[in-house]
């Protein structure tokens, strides 16, 4: 099991769930606040005292209706961070409503824990032990003396998030999303999808490939399993819902990543890309990770995402470092080839260099891989064997 660092999970939650809530509140202001008021104002001007109460009540109702899912939930770190965010947001709203009603602190002591656990948070994982750990982690967050633990069996489920048919699914745990969560899909799907999809090479998912090839657009001969989680995640969302993953950056440039790049260009409004390069953030595992956040649905004309290619890991706040370093990039310039995320000046220079010039591919043809043994174990030996020989 690969554990996602808390600061990464918290950042993704802020960029997806946090941004989503900010937009919800901004839309509510349009109905109840004075003209020109924004969600960023320290002191919001309201149409009336009654309108202010109605606005905060409407926001609370929208918060309690949010549905958040991690389709590869593991031990539940993303769900825990989402819980913390929602609890803080609801506490703020309840305190504000109590103040407006003249109830003082007594009215702000409403405990939203049970409501968040049973109404807002959902998870699926193919590993039954991970599912139990996720439940336990959430129970620990909400445990109180004398309080009966909430049942999470309907919310945190065992299953293969990608495959419905148990004859193809990993560990025979086929999972029917619309059967498991009928009310959510009756209302259009989830509001937010979060997670760290598993990194599994194509050699290890061959038994699943016949099923995946018939049902996914991102399929490629050498596509890693995480590619299918992007498509599944987008299709779990309501229109305009948000997805945030930390995954591999390798699909930005590989041939096997081309179908995924095309899918995201066409069916998602990418909001954030953070490329960690060679910086390793998962303990004991060598990966080339990237954070991507996006909205479901094609991008509007002229849409720009924010990207950050990390040269050195920040010593302090990751979120503050992103705010300082992120640069805009037009999503429309993510072409069919590899994704080269660069600032405007470097893009202009590259275009000038390339204009009218042949590439190495034009002159010499495409490069290919060198010798592939097909069975590395037959040609690589350990030190004791070498010394014995």
mmCIF file of C-alpha atoms in Angstrom:
data_model
loop_
_atom_site.group_PDB
_atom_site.id
_atom_site.type_symbol
_atom_site.label_atom_id
_atom_site.label_comp_id
_atom_site.label_asym_id
_atom_site.label_seq_id
_atom_site.Cartn_x
_atom_site.Cartn_y
_atom_site.Cartn_z
ATOM 1 C CA UNK A 1 0.000 0.000 0.000
ATOM 2 C CA UNK A 2 1.346 3.450 -0.974
ATOM 3 C CA UNK A 3 0.424 6.115 1.581
ATOM 4 C CA UNK A 4 -0.298 9.606 0.269
ATOM 5 C CA UNK A 5 1.317 12.305 2.447
ATOM 6 C CA UNK A 6 -1.218 14.393 4.358
ATOM 7 C CA UNK A 7 -0.085 17.684 2.815
ATOM 8 C CA UNK A 8 -0.715 16.306 -0.684
ATOM 9 C CA UNK A 9 -4.179 14.994 0.186
ATOM 10 C CA UNK A 10 -5.047 18.265 1.950
ATOM 11 C CA UNK A 11 -3.916 20.314 -1.060
ATOM 12 C CA UNK A 12 -6.003 18.234 -3.477
ATOM 13 C CA UNK A 13 -9.055 18.519 -1.215
ATOM 14 C CA UNK A 14 -8.623 22.304 -1.056
ATOM 15 C CA UNK A 15 -8.229 22.567 -4.835
ATOM 16 C CA UNK A 16 -11.297 20.444 -5.577
ATOM 17 C CA UNK A 17 -13.779 20.382 -2.705
ATOM 18 C CA UNK A 18 -12.630 23.791 -1.475
ATOM 19 C CA UNK A 19 -12.942 25.392 -4.904
ATOM 20 C CA UNK A 20 -16.317 23.720 -5.411
ATOM 21 C CA UNK A 21 -17.651 25.107 -2.115
ATOM 22 C CA UNK A 22 -16.294 28.565 -2.904
ATOM 23 C CA UNK A 23 -18.211 28.541 -6.198
ATOM 24 C CA UNK A 24 -21.399 27.343 -4.492
ATOM 25 C CA UNK A 25 -21.190 30.190 -1.974
ATOM 26 C CA UNK A 26 -20.435 32.714 -4.718
ATOM 27 C CA UNK A 27 -23.559 31.613 -6.606
ATOM 28 C CA UNK A 28 -25.657 31.953 -3.440
ATOM 29 C CA UNK A 29 -24.359 35.505 -2.990
ATOM 30 C CA UNK A 30 -25.751 36.383 -6.395
ATOM 31 C CA UNK A 31 -29.245 35.847 -5.018
ATOM 32 C CA UNK A 32 -28.969 37.194 -1.475
ATOM 33 C CA UNK A 33 -26.084 39.688 -1.316
ATOM 34 C CA UNK A 34 -25.917 43.310 -2.391
ATOM 35 C CA UNK A 35 -24.761 44.034 -5.924
ATOM 36 C CA UNK A 36 -20.991 43.732 -6.303
ATOM 37 C CA UNK A 37 -20.444 41.565 -3.214
ATOM 38 C CA UNK A 38 -18.055 38.629 -3.622
ATOM 39 C CA UNK A 39 -17.214 35.520 -1.616
ATOM 40 C CA UNK A 40 -13.746 36.974 -0.941
ATOM 41 C CA UNK A 41 -15.049 40.094 0.811
ATOM 42 C CA UNK A 42 -14.149 40.309 4.508
ATOM 43 C CA UNK A 43 -17.493 41.955 5.225
ATOM 44 C CA UNK A 44 -20.220 40.865 2.810
ATOM 45 C CA UNK A 45 -22.975 43.383 2.173
ATOM 46 C CA UNK A 46 -26.380 41.683 2.223
ATOM 47 C CA UNK A 47 -29.703 42.795 0.816
ATOM 48 C CA UNK A 48 -31.217 42.431 4.289
ATOM 49 C CA UNK A 49 -30.782 40.595 7.592
ATOM 50 C CA UNK A 50 -33.334 38.043 6.426
ATOM 51 C CA UNK A 51 -31.424 37.560 3.180
ATOM 52 C CA UNK A 52 -28.226 36.941 5.156
ATOM 53 C CA UNK A 53 -29.904 34.194 7.203
ATOM 54 C CA UNK A 54 -31.386 32.657 4.067
ATOM 55 C CA UNK A 55 -27.994 32.674 2.354
ATOM 56 C CA UNK A 56 -26.197 30.849 5.165
ATOM 57 C CA UNK A 57 -29.060 28.351 5.480
ATOM 58 C CA UNK A 58 -28.928 27.734 1.725
ATOM 59 C CA UNK A 59 -25.165 27.217 1.889
ATOM 60 C CA UNK A 60 -25.530 24.711 4.736
ATOM 61 C CA UNK A 61 -28.123 22.817 2.723
ATOM 62 C CA UNK A 62 -25.782 22.663 -0.268
ATOM 63 C CA UNK A 63 -22.886 21.491 1.909
ATOM 64 C CA UNK A 64 -24.905 18.645 3.409
ATOM 65 C CA UNK A 65 -25.949 17.574 -0.099
ATOM 66 C CA UNK A 66 -22.377 17.207 -1.402
ATOM 67 C CA UNK A 67 -21.292 13.680 -2.348
ATOM 68 C CA UNK A 68 -17.549 12.950 -2.330
ATOM 69 C CA UNK A 69 -15.920 9.662 -3.339
ATOM 70 C CA UNK A 70 -12.476 8.086 -3.494
ATOM 71 C CA UNK A 71 -12.643 5.149 -5.961
ATOM 72 C CA UNK A 72 -9.369 3.678 -4.665
ATOM 73 C CA UNK A 73 -9.693 4.783 -1.056
ATOM 74 C CA UNK A 74 -6.986 2.648 0.562
ATOM 75 C CA UNK A 75 -6.647 3.634 4.209
ATOM 76 C CA UNK A 76 -8.877 6.666 3.682
ATOM 77 C CA UNK A 77 -6.490 9.652 3.804
ATOM 78 C CA UNK A 78 -8.456 11.634 1.196
ATOM 79 C CA UNK A 79 -11.748 10.912 2.930
ATOM 80 C CA UNK A 80 -10.261 12.040 6.245
ATOM 81 C CA UNK A 81 -9.076 15.322 4.715
ATOM 82 C CA UNK A 82 -12.482 15.828 3.094
ATOM 83 C CA UNK A 83 -14.109 15.150 6.473
ATOM 84 C CA UNK A 84 -11.898 17.760 8.145
ATOM 85 C CA UNK A 85 -12.727 20.334 5.476
ATOM 86 C CA UNK A 86 -16.480 19.777 5.630
ATOM 87 C CA UNK A 87 -16.531 19.733 9.427
ATOM 88 C CA UNK A 88 -14.718 23.071 9.582
ATOM 89 C CA UNK A 89 -16.971 24.584 6.922
ATOM 90 C CA UNK A 90 -20.163 23.382 8.604
ATOM 91 C CA UNK A 91 -18.935 24.578 12.001
ATOM 92 C CA UNK A 92 -18.389 28.028 10.511
ATOM 93 C CA UNK A 93 -21.872 28.046 8.965
ATOM 94 C CA UNK A 94 -23.580 26.771 12.126
ATOM 95 C CA UNK A 95 -21.809 29.401 14.232
ATOM 96 C CA UNK A 96 -22.870 32.128 11.813
ATOM 97 C CA UNK A 97 -26.496 31.003 11.845
ATOM 98 C CA UNK A 98 -26.458 30.767 15.646
ATOM 99 C CA UNK A 99 -25.127 34.319 15.833
ATOM 100 C CA UNK A 100 -27.816 35.596 13.457
ATOM 101 C CA UNK A 101 -30.535 33.828 15.425
ATOM 102 C CA UNK A 102 -29.184 35.212 18.701
ATOM 103 C CA UNK A 103 -28.490 31.748 20.088
ATOM 104 C CA UNK A 104 -24.895 32.426 21.095
ATOM 105 C CA UNK A 105 -22.489 29.504 21.495
ATOM 106 C CA UNK A 106 -25.275 27.073 22.395
ATOM 107 C CA UNK A 107 -26.588 27.205 18.861
ATOM 108 C CA UNK A 108 -23.153 26.541 17.343
ATOM 109 C CA UNK A 109 -22.579 23.256 19.173
ATOM 110 C CA UNK A 110 -24.395 21.167 16.574
ATOM 111 C CA UNK A 111 -22.216 18.131 15.830
ATOM 112 C CA UNK A 112 -22.090 17.431 12.081
ATOM 113 C CA UNK A 113 -19.798 14.375 12.384
ATOM 114 C CA UNK A 114 -22.425 11.674 11.869
ATOM 115 C CA UNK A 115 -24.081 13.550 9.044
ATOM 116 C CA UNK A 116 -20.794 13.979 7.191
ATOM 117 C CA UNK A 117 -19.833 10.316 7.616
ATOM 118 C CA UNK A 118 -23.144 8.878 6.470
ATOM 119 C CA UNK A 119 -24.245 11.462 3.888
ATOM 120 C CA UNK A 120 -21.166 13.063 2.342
ATOM 121 C CA UNK A 121 -18.288 10.592 2.161
ATOM 122 C CA UNK A 122 -17.984 7.436 0.050
ATOM 123 C CA UNK A 123 -15.163 5.104 -0.878
ATOM 124 C CA UNK A 124 -14.439 1.915 -2.789
ATOM 125 C CA UNK A 125 -11.349 -0.281 -2.712
ATOM 126 C CA UNK A 126 -10.610 -3.732 -4.031
ATOM 127 C CA UNK A 127 -8.753 -4.645 -0.834
ATOM 128 C CA UNK A 128 -11.121 -5.576 1.993
ATOM 129 C CA UNK A 129 -8.449 -4.884 4.635
ATOM 130 C CA UNK A 130 -7.978 -1.358 3.287
ATOM 131 C CA UNK A 131 -11.720 -0.779 3.464
ATOM 132 C CA UNK A 132 -11.761 -1.758 7.137
ATOM 133 C CA UNK A 133 -8.785 0.516 7.849
ATOM 134 C CA UNK A 134 -10.561 3.416 6.121
ATOM 135 C CA UNK A 135 -13.669 2.852 8.239
ATOM 136 C CA UNK A 136 -11.580 2.676 11.406
ATOM 137 C CA UNK A 137 -9.733 5.887 10.490
ATOM 138 C CA UNK A 138 -13.023 7.734 10.075
ATOM 139 C CA UNK A 139 -14.451 6.264 13.279
ATOM 140 C CA UNK A 140 -11.389 7.428 15.217
ATOM 141 C CA UNK A 141 -11.954 10.960 13.892
ATOM 142 C CA UNK A 142 -15.514 10.992 15.240
ATOM 143 C CA UNK A 143 -15.324 8.798 18.356
ATOM 144 C CA UNK A 144 -16.899 10.263 21.497
ATOM 145 C CA UNK A 145 -17.509 8.707 24.913
ATOM 146 C CA UNK A 146 -21.008 7.225 24.908
ATOM 147 C CA UNK A 147 -21.504 7.862 21.177
ATOM 148 C CA UNK A 148 -22.597 4.907 19.050
ATOM 149 C CA UNK A 149 -20.356 4.472 16.009
ATOM 150 C CA UNK A 150 -22.049 5.131 12.685
ATOM 151 C CA UNK A 151 -22.343 2.216 10.279
ATOM 152 C CA UNK A 152 -20.234 2.898 7.189
ATOM 153 C CA UNK A 153 -20.974 -0.375 5.398
ATOM 154 C CA UNK A 154 -23.146 1.372 2.807
ATOM 155 C CA UNK A 155 -20.594 4.125 2.199
ATOM 156 C CA UNK A 156 -17.179 2.445 2.202
ATOM 157 C CA UNK A 157 -17.402 -0.630 -0.019
ATOM 158 C CA UNK A 158 -15.242 -3.485 -1.277
ATOM 159 C CA UNK A 159 -15.049 -3.757 -5.039
ATOM 160 C CA UNK A 160 -13.137 -3.250 -8.276
ATOM 161 C CA UNK A 161 -13.980 0.344 -9.192
ATOM 162 C CA UNK A 162 -13.207 -0.242 -12.865
ATOM 163 C CA UNK A 163 -15.015 -3.483 -13.641
ATOM 164 C CA UNK A 164 -18.578 -4.589 -13.017
ATOM 165 C CA UNK A 165 -18.130 -8.189 -14.179
ATOM 166 C CA UNK A 166 -16.661 -10.339 -11.384
ATOM 167 C CA UNK A 167 -15.259 -12.852 -13.870
ATOM 168 C CA UNK A 168 -12.786 -10.156 -15.016
ATOM 169 C CA UNK A 169 -12.528 -8.015 -11.870
ATOM 170 C CA UNK A 170 -9.520 -8.119 -9.559
ATOM 171 C CA UNK A 171 -10.094 -10.713 -6.801
ATOM 172 C CA UNK A 172 -13.527 -11.326 -8.395
ATOM 173 C CA UNK A 173 -14.861 -8.168 -6.707
ATOM 174 C CA UNK A 174 -16.899 -6.709 -9.565
ATOM 175 C CA UNK A 175 -18.563 -3.444 -8.570
ATOM 176 C CA UNK A 176 -21.791 -1.943 -9.924
ATOM 177 C CA UNK A 177 -21.657 1.757 -9.114
ATOM 178 C CA UNK A 178 -25.258 2.549 -9.994
ATOM 179 C CA UNK A 179 -26.507 -0.413 -7.977
ATOM 180 C CA UNK A 180 -24.344 0.442 -4.961
ATOM 181 C CA UNK A 181 -25.254 4.155 -4.937
ATOM 182 C CA UNK A 182 -28.609 4.485 -6.748
ATOM 183 C CA UNK A 183 -29.694 7.754 -5.120
ATOM 184 C CA UNK A 184 -26.454 9.487 -6.027
ATOM 185 C CA UNK A 185 -26.684 8.542 -9.692
ATOM 186 C CA UNK A 186 -30.375 9.378 -9.789
ATOM 187 C CA UNK A 187 -29.278 12.948 -9.009
ATOM 188 C CA UNK A 188 -26.547 12.955 -11.654
ATOM 189 C CA UNK A 189 -23.495 11.501 -9.919
ATOM 190 C CA UNK A 190 -20.872 12.589 -7.412
ATOM 191 C CA UNK A 191 -19.825 16.186 -6.820
ATOM 192 C CA UNK A 192 -16.142 15.476 -6.130
ATOM 193 C CA UNK A 193 -13.839 12.524 -6.926
ATOM 194 C CA UNK A 194 -10.524 12.330 -5.059
ATOM 195 C CA UNK A 195 -7.703 9.866 -4.839
ATOM 196 C CA UNK A 196 -4.379 8.287 -5.637
ATOM 197 C CA UNK A 197 -5.183 5.641 -8.272
ATOM 198 C CA UNK A 198 -3.053 2.489 -8.177
ATOM 199 C CA UNK A 199 0.050 2.270 -10.344
ATOM 200 C CA UNK A 200 -0.128 -1.159 -12.000
ATOM 201 C CA UNK A 201 1.804 -1.934 -15.190
ATOM 202 C CA UNK A 202 -0.045 -3.312 -18.172
ATOM 203 C CA UNK A 203 1.769 -6.666 -17.862
ATOM 204 C CA UNK A 204 -0.070 -7.257 -14.577
ATOM 205 C CA UNK A 205 -3.560 -6.370 -15.806
ATOM 206 C CA UNK A 206 -3.711 -8.610 -18.877
ATOM 207 C CA UNK A 207 -6.651 -10.664 -17.503
ATOM 208 C CA UNK A 208 -8.700 -7.452 -17.305
ATOM 209 C CA UNK A 209 -7.768 -6.094 -20.735
ATOM 210 C CA UNK A 210 -10.489 -7.848 -22.795
ATOM 211 C CA UNK A 211 -13.158 -6.242 -20.591
ATOM 212 C CA UNK A 212 -11.471 -2.832 -20.417
ATOM 213 C CA UNK A 213 -10.897 -2.636 -24.178
ATOM 214 C CA UNK A 214 -14.622 -2.824 -24.896
ATOM 215 C CA UNK A 215 -15.688 -0.187 -22.384
ATOM 216 C CA UNK A 216 -12.986 2.472 -21.986
ATOM 217 C CA UNK A 217 -11.787 5.202 -24.336
ATOM 218 C CA UNK A 218 -8.312 5.490 -22.774
ATOM 219 C CA UNK A 219 -7.288 1.938 -23.611
ATOM 220 C CA UNK A 220 -3.809 1.428 -25.081
ATOM 221 C CA UNK A 221 -1.530 -1.584 -25.409
ATOM 222 C CA UNK A 222 0.761 -0.416 -22.613
ATOM 223 C CA UNK A 223 -1.600 1.810 -20.618
ATOM 224 C CA UNK A 224 -1.107 1.676 -16.856
ATOM 225 C CA UNK A 225 -4.126 0.965 -14.652
ATOM 226 C CA UNK A 226 -4.291 4.569 -13.403
ATOM 227 C CA UNK A 227 -5.354 5.727 -16.897
ATOM 228 C CA UNK A 228 -8.660 3.902 -16.523
ATOM 229 C CA UNK A 229 -9.239 5.551 -13.141
ATOM 230 C CA UNK A 230 -9.153 8.971 -14.803
ATOM 231 C CA UNK A 231 -11.913 7.987 -17.206
ATOM 232 C CA UNK A 232 -13.916 6.251 -14.495
ATOM 233 C CA UNK A 233 -13.522 9.259 -12.204
ATOM 234 C CA UNK A 234 -14.742 11.776 -14.795
ATOM 235 C CA UNK A 235 -17.740 9.595 -15.602
ATOM 236 C CA UNK A 236 -18.678 9.279 -11.915
ATOM 237 C CA UNK A 237 -19.127 13.052 -11.705
ATOM 238 C CA UNK A 238 -22.090 15.289 -12.229
ATOM 239 C CA UNK A 239 -21.620 17.831 -15.035
ATOM 240 C CA UNK A 240 -19.281 20.428 -13.584
ATOM 241 C CA UNK A 241 -18.168 18.152 -10.736
ATOM 242 C CA UNK A 242 -14.500 18.107 -9.813
ATOM 243 C CA UNK A 243 -11.779 15.454 -9.822
ATOM 244 C CA UNK A 244 -8.400 15.617 -8.099
ATOM 245 C CA UNK A 245 -5.784 12.860 -8.353
ATOM 246 C CA UNK A 246 -2.147 12.436 -7.600
ATOM 247 C CA UNK A 247 -0.963 10.040 -10.247
ATOM 248 C CA UNK A 248 1.897 9.431 -12.660
ATOM 249 C CA UNK A 249 3.158 12.119 -15.025
ATOM 250 C CA UNK A 250 4.477 9.558 -17.492
ATOM 251 C CA UNK A 251 1.328 9.684 -19.638
ATOM 252 C CA UNK A 252 2.165 13.309 -20.536
ATOM 253 C CA UNK A 253 4.692 12.092 -23.090
ATOM 254 C CA UNK A 254 4.352 8.354 -23.772
ATOM 255 C CA UNK A 255 2.649 6.792 -26.754
ATOM 256 C CA UNK A 256 0.486 4.678 -24.457
ATOM 257 C CA UNK A 257 -0.688 7.881 -22.773
ATOM 258 C CA UNK A 258 -2.040 9.392 -26.013
ATOM 259 C CA UNK A 259 -5.638 8.109 -25.557
ATOM 260 C CA UNK A 260 -5.744 9.481 -21.991
ATOM 261 C CA UNK A 261 -4.348 12.845 -23.107
ATOM 262 C CA UNK A 262 -7.002 13.033 -25.820
ATOM 263 C CA UNK A 263 -9.768 12.052 -23.393
ATOM 264 C CA UNK A 264 -8.798 14.726 -20.854
ATOM 265 C CA UNK A 265 -8.395 17.433 -23.501
ATOM 266 C CA UNK A 266 -11.881 16.764 -24.826
ATOM 267 C CA UNK A 267 -13.904 15.821 -21.750
ATOM 268 C CA UNK A 268 -12.348 17.726 -18.855
ATOM 269 C CA UNK A 269 -11.608 21.329 -18.000
ATOM 270 C CA UNK A 270 -8.151 20.929 -16.483
ATOM 271 C CA UNK A 271 -7.591 23.413 -13.670
ATOM 272 C CA UNK A 272 -4.264 22.415 -12.122
ATOM 273 C CA UNK A 273 -1.220 20.374 -13.153
ATOM 274 C CA UNK A 274 1.732 20.009 -10.793
ATOM 275 C CA UNK A 275 4.667 17.974 -12.105
ATOM 276 C CA UNK A 276 7.015 16.757 -9.363
ATOM 277 C CA UNK A 277 9.644 15.612 -11.860
ATOM 278 C CA UNK A 278 12.215 13.402 -10.119
ATOM 279 C CA UNK A 279 11.133 14.398 -6.609
ATOM 280 C CA UNK A 280 9.968 11.297 -4.766
ATOM 281 C CA UNK A 281 7.063 11.862 -2.389
ATOM 282 C CA UNK A 282 6.026 8.265 -1.696
ATOM 283 C CA UNK A 283 8.224 6.558 0.859
ATOM 284 C CA UNK A 284 10.084 3.547 -0.514
ATOM 285 C CA UNK A 285 8.622 3.850 -4.022
ATOM 286 C CA UNK A 286 10.187 5.444 -7.107
ATOM 287 C CA UNK A 287 7.530 7.256 -9.130
ATOM 288 C CA UNK A 288 7.244 10.363 -11.278
ATOM 289 C CA UNK A 289 4.110 11.851 -9.756
ATOM 290 C CA UNK A 290 1.854 14.690 -10.793
ATOM 291 C CA UNK A 291 -1.232 16.305 -9.306
ATOM 292 C CA UNK A 292 -4.104 17.003 -11.686
ATOM 293 C CA UNK A 293 -7.375 18.685 -10.784
ATOM 294 C CA UNK A 294 -10.201 19.260 -13.250
ATOM 295 C CA UNK A 295 -13.897 19.808 -13.835
ATOM 296 C CA UNK A 296 -16.043 17.357 -15.760
ATOM 297 C CA UNK A 297 -16.980 18.760 -19.144
ATOM 298 C CA UNK A 298 -15.221 20.255 -22.158
ATOM 299 C CA UNK A 299 -13.231 23.449 -21.527
ATOM 300 C CA UNK A 300 -14.704 26.809 -22.529
ATOM 301 C CA UNK A 301 -12.912 28.724 -25.306
ATOM 302 C CA UNK A 302 -9.691 30.296 -24.090
ATOM 303 C CA UNK A 303 -9.563 28.335 -20.827
ATOM 304 C CA UNK A 304 -6.196 28.415 -19.059
ATOM 305 C CA UNK A 305 -5.030 25.882 -16.498
ATOM 306 C CA UNK A 306 -2.434 26.619 -13.825
ATOM 307 C CA UNK A 307 0.758 24.553 -13.939
ATOM 308 C CA UNK A 308 3.798 24.232 -11.732
ATOM 309 C CA UNK A 309 6.895 22.212 -12.590
ATOM 310 C CA UNK A 310 8.650 21.735 -9.259
ATOM 311 C CA UNK A 311 12.391 22.415 -9.276
ATOM 312 C CA UNK A 312 12.838 22.157 -5.512
ATOM 313 C CA UNK A 313 10.327 20.920 -2.972
ATOM 314 C CA UNK A 314 9.076 23.809 -0.810
ATOM 315 C CA UNK A 315 10.337 23.930 2.755
ATOM 316 C CA UNK A 316 7.139 25.494 4.081
ATOM 317 C CA UNK A 317 3.542 25.613 2.839
ATOM 318 C CA UNK A 318 2.972 23.593 -0.320
ATOM 319 C CA UNK A 319 -0.192 25.574 -1.118
ATOM 320 C CA UNK A 320 1.597 28.928 -0.738
ATOM 321 C CA UNK A 321 4.449 27.722 -2.937
ATOM 322 C CA UNK A 322 1.932 26.732 -5.610
ATOM 323 C CA UNK A 323 0.245 30.136 -5.460
ATOM 324 C CA UNK A 324 3.628 31.827 -5.930
ATOM 325 C CA UNK A 325 5.003 29.582 -8.671
ATOM 326 C CA UNK A 326 2.018 28.492 -10.784
ATOM 327 C CA UNK A 327 1.807 29.815 -14.336
ATOM 328 C CA UNK A 328 -1.099 29.884 -16.795
ATOM 329 C CA UNK A 329 -1.201 27.563 -19.797
ATOM 330 C CA UNK A 330 -3.940 27.492 -22.464
ATOM 331 C CA UNK A 331 -5.589 24.077 -22.437
ATOM 332 C CA UNK A 332 -6.153 24.454 -26.169
ATOM 333 C CA UNK A 333 -2.379 24.243 -26.663
ATOM 334 C CA UNK A 334 -2.267 20.731 -25.206
ATOM 335 C CA UNK A 335 -2.010 19.079 -28.587
ATOM 336 C CA UNK A 336 -2.189 15.495 -29.776
ATOM 337 C CA UNK A 337 1.504 14.999 -29.107
ATOM 338 C CA UNK A 338 3.283 15.051 -25.772
ATOM 339 C CA UNK A 339 2.349 17.690 -23.220
ATOM 340 C CA UNK A 340 5.121 20.267 -22.868
ATOM 341 C CA UNK A 341 4.057 22.574 -20.044
ATOM 342 C CA UNK A 342 6.080 25.765 -20.341
ATOM 343 C CA UNK A 343 5.710 29.471 -19.664
ATOM 344 C CA UNK A 344 4.717 31.874 -22.442
ATOM 345 C CA UNK A 345 8.288 33.080 -23.115
ATOM 346 C CA UNK A 346 9.643 29.548 -23.509
ATOM 347 C CA UNK A 347 6.707 28.546 -25.735
ATOM 348 C CA UNK A 348 7.427 31.507 -28.006
ATOM 349 C CA UNK A 349 11.124 30.595 -28.186
ATOM 350 C CA UNK A 350 10.339 26.954 -28.933
ATOM 351 C CA UNK A 351 7.938 27.930 -31.725
ATOM 352 C CA UNK A 352 10.618 30.204 -33.234
ATOM 353 C CA UNK A 353 13.214 27.407 -33.168
ATOM 354 C CA UNK A 354 10.824 24.862 -34.679
ATOM 355 C CA UNK A 355 9.400 27.115 -37.399
ATOM 356 C CA UNK A 356 10.219 25.595 -40.785
ATOM 357 C CA UNK A 357 12.886 23.280 -39.363
ATOM 358 C CA UNK A 358 12.910 19.479 -39.787
ATOM 359 C CA UNK A 359 12.953 17.330 -36.663
ATOM 360 C CA UNK A 360 15.185 14.327 -36.009
ATOM 361 C CA UNK A 361 12.118 12.178 -36.630
ATOM 362 C CA UNK A 362 11.659 13.793 -40.050
ATOM 363 C CA UNK A 363 15.289 13.143 -40.969
ATOM 364 C CA UNK A 364 16.026 9.770 -39.370
ATOM 365 C CA UNK A 365 12.645 8.253 -38.516
ATOM 366 C CA UNK A 366 11.181 7.229 -35.176
ATOM 367 C CA UNK A 367 13.421 5.872 -32.399
ATOM 368 C CA UNK A 368 12.504 2.531 -30.847
ATOM 369 C CA UNK A 369 13.363 0.584 -27.737
ATOM 370 C CA UNK A 370 16.541 -1.427 -27.583
ATOM 371 C CA UNK A 371 16.754 -5.127 -26.797
ATOM 372 C CA UNK A 372 13.882 -6.454 -24.672
ATOM 373 C CA UNK A 373 14.647 -9.879 -23.203
ATOM 374 C CA UNK A 374 11.105 -10.880 -22.384
ATOM 375 C CA UNK A 375 12.384 -12.544 -19.190
ATOM 376 C CA UNK A 376 14.810 -10.374 -17.232
ATOM 377 C CA UNK A 377 15.110 -12.988 -14.476
ATOM 378 C CA UNK A 378 16.957 -15.306 -16.861
ATOM 379 C CA UNK A 379 19.706 -12.733 -17.476
ATOM 380 C CA UNK A 380 20.045 -10.929 -14.131
ATOM 381 C CA UNK A 381 21.604 -12.736 -11.168
ATOM 382 C CA UNK A 382 22.293 -11.712 -7.584
ATOM 383 C CA UNK A 383 25.766 -11.354 -6.031
ATOM 384 C CA UNK A 384 25.893 -14.781 -4.278
ATOM 385 C CA UNK A 385 25.029 -16.533 -7.555
ATOM 386 C CA UNK A 386 27.655 -14.520 -9.422
ATOM 387 C CA UNK A 387 30.334 -15.421 -6.845
ATOM 388 C CA UNK A 388 29.334 -19.079 -6.938
ATOM 389 C CA UNK A 389 29.715 -19.139 -10.719
#
